[in-house]
Short mmCIF file of C-alpha atoms in Angstrom, two decimals:
data_model
loop_
_atom_site.label_atom_id
_atom_site.label_comp_id
_atom_site.label_asym_id
_atom_site.label_seq_id
_atom_site.Cartn_x
_atom_site.Cartn_y
_atom_site.Cartn_z
CA MET U 1 -47.63 71.85 -116.49
CA LYS U 2 -49.31 70.74 -119.70
CA LYS U 3 -49.80 66.98 -119.46
CA ILE U 4 -51.18 65.34 -116.33
CA GLY U 5 -51.80 61.67 -115.69
CA VAL U 6 -54.58 60.27 -113.52
CA ILE U 7 -54.42 56.71 -112.22
CA GLY U 8 -57.77 55.15 -111.40
CA ALA U 9 -60.98 55.74 -113.36
CA GLY U 10 -63.39 55.39 -110.45
CA THR U 11 -65.54 58.15 -108.97
CA MET U 12 -62.61 60.26 -107.81
CA GLY U 13 -60.34 59.55 -110.77
CA ASN U 14 -62.89 60.42 -113.46
CA GLY U 15 -63.88 63.56 -111.54
CA ILE U 16 -60.25 64.68 -111.34
CA ALA U 17 -59.76 63.92 -115.04
CA GLN U 18 -62.86 65.98 -115.87
CA VAL U 19 -61.75 69.12 -114.03
CA LEU U 20 -58.24 68.86 -115.47
CA ALA U 21 -59.62 68.52 -119.00
CA GLN U 22 -61.94 71.49 -118.43
CA GLY U 23 -58.92 73.43 -117.23
CA GLY U 24 -57.24 72.93 -120.59
CA PHE U 25 -54.73 70.25 -119.57
CA ASN U 26 -53.94 67.18 -121.63
CA VAL U 27 -55.04 64.26 -119.46
CA VAL U 28 -53.95 60.63 -119.59
CA LEU U 29 -56.53 58.59 -117.65
CA ARG U 30 -55.20 55.13 -116.83
CA ASP U 31 -56.99 52.15 -115.33
CA LEU U 32 -56.42 48.38 -115.39
CA LYS U 33 -59.60 47.65 -117.36
CA HIS U 34 -61.00 49.05 -120.62
CA ALA U 35 -64.51 48.62 -119.18
CA SER U 36 -63.69 50.92 -116.24
CA LEU U 37 -62.40 53.57 -118.65
CA GLU U 38 -65.54 53.34 -120.76
CA ILE U 39 -67.74 53.78 -117.68
CA ALA U 40 -65.63 56.77 -116.62
CA MET U 41 -65.93 58.49 -119.98
CA THR U 42 -69.69 57.88 -120.01
CA GLN U 43 -69.95 59.52 -116.58
CA ILE U 44 -67.83 62.49 -117.66
CA ASP U 45 -70.02 62.92 -120.75
CA LYS U 46 -73.15 62.88 -118.55
CA ASN U 47 -71.62 65.47 -116.23
CA PHE U 48 -70.85 67.74 -119.16
CA ASN U 49 -74.37 67.35 -120.54
CA ARG U 50 -75.83 68.42 -117.19
CA MET U 51 -73.58 71.49 -117.27
CA ILE U 52 -74.79 72.30 -120.79
CA GLU U 53 -78.43 72.01 -119.63
CA LYS U 54 -77.68 74.48 -116.82
CA GLY U 55 -75.96 76.90 -119.18
CA LYS U 56 -72.56 76.43 -117.52
CA LEU U 57 -70.87 74.89 -120.57
CA SER U 58 -71.24 75.06 -124.34
CA GLU U 59 -71.23 72.08 -126.69
CA THR U 60 -67.96 73.32 -128.18
CA GLU U 61 -66.34 73.55 -124.74
CA LYS U 62 -67.55 70.05 -123.95
CA GLN U 63 -65.95 68.62 -127.09
CA GLN U 64 -62.70 70.46 -126.41
CA ALA U 65 -62.57 69.03 -122.89
CA LEU U 66 -63.37 65.49 -124.06
CA ASN U 67 -60.64 65.77 -126.70
CA ASN U 68 -58.20 66.58 -123.90
CA ILE U 69 -58.67 63.14 -122.33
CA TYR U 70 -56.75 60.10 -123.54
CA THR U 71 -57.58 56.76 -121.90
CA THR U 72 -55.22 53.81 -121.57
CA ILE U 73 -54.50 50.62 -119.65
CA GLU U 74 -50.74 50.99 -120.23
CA ILE U 75 -48.74 52.61 -117.44
CA LEU U 76 -45.96 53.47 -119.92
CA ASP U 77 -48.34 56.02 -121.49
CA LEU U 78 -47.79 58.12 -118.35
CA LYS U 79 -44.02 58.35 -118.69
CA ASP U 80 -43.88 61.85 -120.21
CA CYS U 81 -46.47 63.48 -117.91
CA ASP U 82 -45.44 66.58 -115.97
CA MET U 83 -47.49 65.36 -113.03
CA ILE U 84 -49.43 62.22 -112.12
CA ILE U 85 -52.33 62.08 -109.65
CA GLU U 86 -52.95 58.63 -108.20
CA ALA U 87 -56.59 57.95 -107.31
CA ALA U 88 -56.53 54.19 -106.82
CA THR U 89 -58.15 52.23 -104.01
CA GLU U 90 -57.41 53.37 -100.44
CA SER U 91 -54.73 50.77 -99.71
CA ILE U 92 -51.17 51.63 -98.71
CA GLU U 93 -49.84 48.47 -100.41
CA VAL U 94 -51.62 49.19 -103.70
CA LYS U 95 -50.54 52.83 -103.73
CA LYS U 96 -46.91 52.00 -102.92
CA ARG U 97 -46.79 49.48 -105.79
CA ILE U 98 -48.12 52.15 -108.15
CA PHE U 99 -45.55 54.69 -106.97
CA GLN U 100 -42.77 52.15 -107.40
CA GLU U 101 -43.89 51.57 -111.00
CA LEU U 102 -44.11 55.29 -111.71
CA ASP U 103 -40.69 55.86 -110.18
CA LYS U 104 -39.17 53.52 -112.77
CA ILE U 105 -40.71 55.13 -115.85
CA CYS U 106 -41.04 58.85 -115.03
CA ASP U 107 -38.55 61.67 -115.17
CA GLU U 108 -37.11 62.65 -111.79
CA LYS U 109 -38.85 66.03 -112.09
CA THR U 110 -42.33 64.52 -112.50
CA ILE U 111 -44.56 65.39 -109.55
CA LEU U 112 -46.28 62.34 -108.07
CA ALA U 113 -49.45 63.22 -106.18
CA THR U 114 -51.84 60.97 -104.30
CA ASN U 115 -55.53 61.55 -103.69
CA THR U 116 -55.41 59.48 -100.50
CA SER U 117 -57.94 60.54 -97.90
CA SER U 118 -55.94 59.47 -94.85
CA LEU U 119 -52.70 57.59 -95.58
CA SER U 120 -49.16 58.79 -94.86
CA ILE U 121 -47.60 60.80 -97.69
CA THR U 122 -44.17 60.15 -96.20
CA GLU U 123 -44.68 56.37 -96.30
CA LEU U 124 -45.91 56.49 -99.90
CA ALA U 125 -42.92 58.66 -100.83
CA SER U 126 -40.57 56.08 -99.30
CA ALA U 127 -41.51 53.71 -102.13
CA THR U 128 -39.74 56.01 -104.64
CA GLN U 129 -36.17 57.10 -105.32
CA HIS U 130 -37.27 60.75 -105.30
CA PRO U 131 -39.48 61.23 -102.19
CA GLN U 132 -39.09 65.00 -102.48
CA ARG U 133 -41.43 65.03 -105.50
CA VAL U 134 -44.30 63.16 -103.76
CA ILE U 135 -47.25 65.11 -102.33
CA GLY U 136 -50.86 64.67 -101.23
CA MET U 137 -53.58 66.30 -103.30
CA HIS U 138 -56.87 65.33 -101.66
CA PHE U 139 -59.93 66.22 -103.73
CA PHE U 140 -63.47 65.81 -102.37
CA ASN U 141 -66.47 64.03 -103.85
CA PRO U 142 -68.03 65.07 -106.21
CA VAL U 143 -64.81 66.52 -107.59
CA PRO U 144 -66.37 68.84 -110.23
CA VAL U 145 -68.53 70.47 -107.52
CA MET U 146 -66.47 70.52 -104.32
CA LYS U 147 -64.07 73.47 -104.06
CA LEU U 148 -61.67 72.18 -101.42
CA VAL U 149 -58.35 70.47 -102.14
CA GLU U 150 -56.19 69.53 -99.16
CA ILE U 151 -52.51 69.90 -100.08
CA ILE U 152 -50.46 67.61 -97.84
CA LYS U 153 -46.70 67.93 -97.58
CA GLY U 154 -44.74 64.80 -96.72
CA MET U 155 -41.73 64.98 -94.46
CA ILE U 156 -39.37 65.31 -97.43
CA THR U 157 -41.60 67.03 -100.02
CA ASP U 158 -39.90 69.99 -101.72
CA GLU U 159 -41.45 73.39 -101.07
CA GLU U 160 -41.33 74.05 -104.82
CA VAL U 161 -43.54 71.00 -105.39
CA VAL U 162 -46.01 72.26 -102.77
CA ASN U 163 -46.23 75.65 -104.44
CA SER U 164 -46.70 74.10 -107.90
CA VAL U 165 -49.61 71.95 -106.70
CA ILE U 166 -51.21 74.89 -104.90
CA GLU U 167 -51.05 76.93 -108.13
CA LEU U 168 -52.49 74.02 -110.12
CA SER U 169 -55.41 73.77 -107.69
CA LYS U 170 -56.15 77.47 -108.12
CA ALA U 171 -55.95 77.13 -111.91
CA LEU U 172 -58.67 74.46 -111.67
CA GLY U 173 -60.92 76.85 -109.75
CA LYS U 174 -60.36 75.03 -106.48
CA THR U 175 -59.48 76.37 -103.05
CA PRO U 176 -56.28 74.72 -101.79
CA VAL U 177 -55.76 74.39 -98.04
CA ARG U 178 -52.25 73.47 -97.00
CA VAL U 179 -52.06 71.00 -94.11
CA GLU U 180 -49.23 69.18 -92.41
CA GLU U 181 -49.18 65.42 -92.68
CA ALA U 182 -51.22 63.71 -89.96
CA PRO U 183 -53.64 60.75 -89.98
CA GLY U 184 -56.86 61.82 -91.70
CA PHE U 185 -55.38 65.28 -92.39
CA VAL U 186 -58.01 67.91 -91.40
CA VAL U 187 -61.43 67.14 -92.85
CA ASN U 188 -61.53 63.37 -92.44
CA ARG U 189 -60.03 63.44 -88.96
CA ILE U 190 -63.07 65.46 -87.91
CA LEU U 191 -65.71 64.15 -90.33
CA ILE U 192 -65.27 60.37 -90.33
CA PRO U 193 -65.39 59.96 -86.52
CA MET U 194 -68.65 61.96 -86.62
CA ILE U 195 -70.03 59.52 -89.18
CA ASN U 196 -68.81 56.61 -87.04
CA GLU U 197 -70.68 58.09 -84.05
CA ALA U 198 -73.84 58.45 -86.16
CA VAL U 199 -73.55 54.73 -86.97
CA GLY U 200 -73.37 54.08 -83.21
CA VAL U 201 -76.47 56.17 -82.56
CA PHE U 202 -78.34 54.08 -85.15
CA ALA U 203 -76.95 50.80 -83.76
CA ASP U 204 -78.08 51.76 -80.24
CA GLY U 205 -81.64 52.26 -81.50
CA VAL U 206 -81.69 55.93 -80.53
CA ALA U 207 -83.08 56.98 -83.93
CA SER U 208 -83.49 55.73 -87.50
CA PRO U 209 -81.10 56.76 -90.30
CA ASN U 210 -83.72 59.21 -91.60
CA GLU U 211 -84.22 60.72 -88.16
CA ILE U 212 -80.49 60.97 -87.47
CA ASP U 213 -79.85 62.75 -90.75
CA GLU U 214 -82.83 65.07 -90.39
CA ALA U 215 -81.71 66.02 -86.88
CA MET U 216 -78.18 66.87 -88.02
CA LYS U 217 -79.40 68.83 -91.03
CA LEU U 218 -81.80 70.93 -88.97
CA GLY U 219 -79.88 71.03 -85.69
CA ALA U 220 -76.33 71.50 -86.99
CA ASN U 221 -77.20 73.16 -90.32
CA HIS U 222 -75.47 70.40 -92.30
CA PRO U 223 -76.51 70.25 -95.98
CA ILE U 224 -76.50 66.44 -95.89
CA GLY U 225 -76.92 64.04 -92.98
CA PRO U 226 -73.96 61.94 -91.76
CA LEU U 227 -75.37 58.59 -92.85
CA ALA U 228 -76.34 59.80 -96.32
CA LEU U 229 -72.86 61.30 -96.56
CA ALA U 230 -71.34 57.97 -95.51
CA ASP U 231 -73.27 56.31 -98.35
CA LEU U 232 -71.96 58.94 -100.76
CA ILE U 233 -68.35 58.51 -99.65
CA GLY U 234 -68.62 54.72 -99.54
CA LEU U 235 -68.85 52.76 -96.30
CA ASP U 236 -65.71 50.83 -97.23
CA VAL U 237 -63.81 54.12 -97.53
CA CYS U 238 -65.21 55.34 -94.19
CA LEU U 239 -64.11 52.10 -92.55
CA ALA U 240 -60.64 52.30 -94.11
CA ILE U 241 -60.16 55.85 -92.80
CA MET U 242 -61.38 54.91 -89.31
CA GLU U 243 -58.93 52.01 -89.28
CA VAL U 244 -56.06 54.32 -90.24
CA LEU U 245 -57.00 56.74 -87.44
CA TYR U 246 -57.34 53.90 -84.92
CA ASN U 247 -54.04 52.25 -85.92
CA GLU U 248 -52.09 55.51 -86.04
CA PHE U 249 -53.37 57.07 -82.81
CA ALA U 250 -54.10 53.85 -80.85
CA ASP U 251 -56.95 55.80 -79.23
CA SER U 252 -60.26 54.04 -78.57
CA LYS U 253 -62.23 57.10 -79.72
CA TYR U 254 -61.22 56.17 -83.27
CA ARG U 255 -62.35 52.53 -83.04
CA PRO U 256 -64.58 51.65 -86.04
CA HIS U 257 -68.10 50.75 -84.93
CA PRO U 258 -68.96 47.04 -85.37
CA MET U 259 -72.07 47.95 -87.38
CA LEU U 260 -69.94 49.84 -89.91
CA LYS U 261 -67.79 46.71 -90.29
CA LYS U 262 -70.91 44.57 -90.66
CA TYR U 263 -72.31 46.71 -93.49
CA VAL U 264 -69.01 46.57 -95.35
CA ARG U 265 -68.77 42.79 -94.93
CA ALA U 266 -72.29 42.51 -96.35
CA GLY U 267 -71.26 44.54 -99.40
CA HIS U 268 -73.67 47.33 -98.48
CA LEU U 269 -71.27 50.14 -99.34
CA GLY U 270 -73.67 52.97 -100.14
CA ARG U 271 -74.49 54.58 -103.45
CA LYS U 272 -71.97 52.56 -105.46
CA THR U 273 -73.76 49.31 -104.55
CA ASN U 274 -77.23 50.92 -104.42
CA LYS U 275 -77.58 49.98 -100.76
CA GLY U 276 -76.04 51.33 -97.57
CA PHE U 277 -77.88 53.00 -94.71
CA PHE U 278 -80.35 54.00 -97.43
CA ASN U 279 -81.48 52.32 -100.65
CA TYR U 280 -80.73 53.90 -104.04
#
């Protein structure tokens, strides 16, 4: 692989574009709005500057990486990519529409990956004429820092595609973990219900957000508390994942807590809105 497309210039998309560019790949970063692309490139530049300050990157390496990124609002600019990683909003309808568009313009050998954190790879693949080339490649936030990438094989995904994506992950300095398709995969099936339970503990008045997080950091040796982590992930994303788990398993233990729904309805989504369970 030489040229890789990334769809979505948000937190996950710009992080994925950054690590790909650092890895020496030509990156086409596509979003619907020029403003979103400008914000993404500003964030990538800031990330590189922090790495320079820490002695992890030279100015020359920064410029080389930035030169590897081409931004666009045109989906046709992705047509000759060897692989495309979709990092759009966590909506099955949105992602399926994107995959249908890509299916029309890309070569049948192009690998189509999704950064979904919980949705069915098999269902997304069904929106294309070549479901065997569709795979899950779930990065974690912040992408430049977090080592894990969950590699999720759909029901029809070719083994050759799986191996290619595993090798790409290693080339980016990541640690790929292969998992079979299931709601929430591995990490979020365990993590998000824990966050949901922390919301319940707060709602019941057992402890404050600060106290809950301090208890989990000191008592469970977690580097960050569950409510601060929820704010980092985005409360809307946490809710979306809980709803997927609840709908797929039809088990009450996965029912989203009403307080989580209330915060999302209020637009208190965490760090990206400067207010969640904590203020930023």
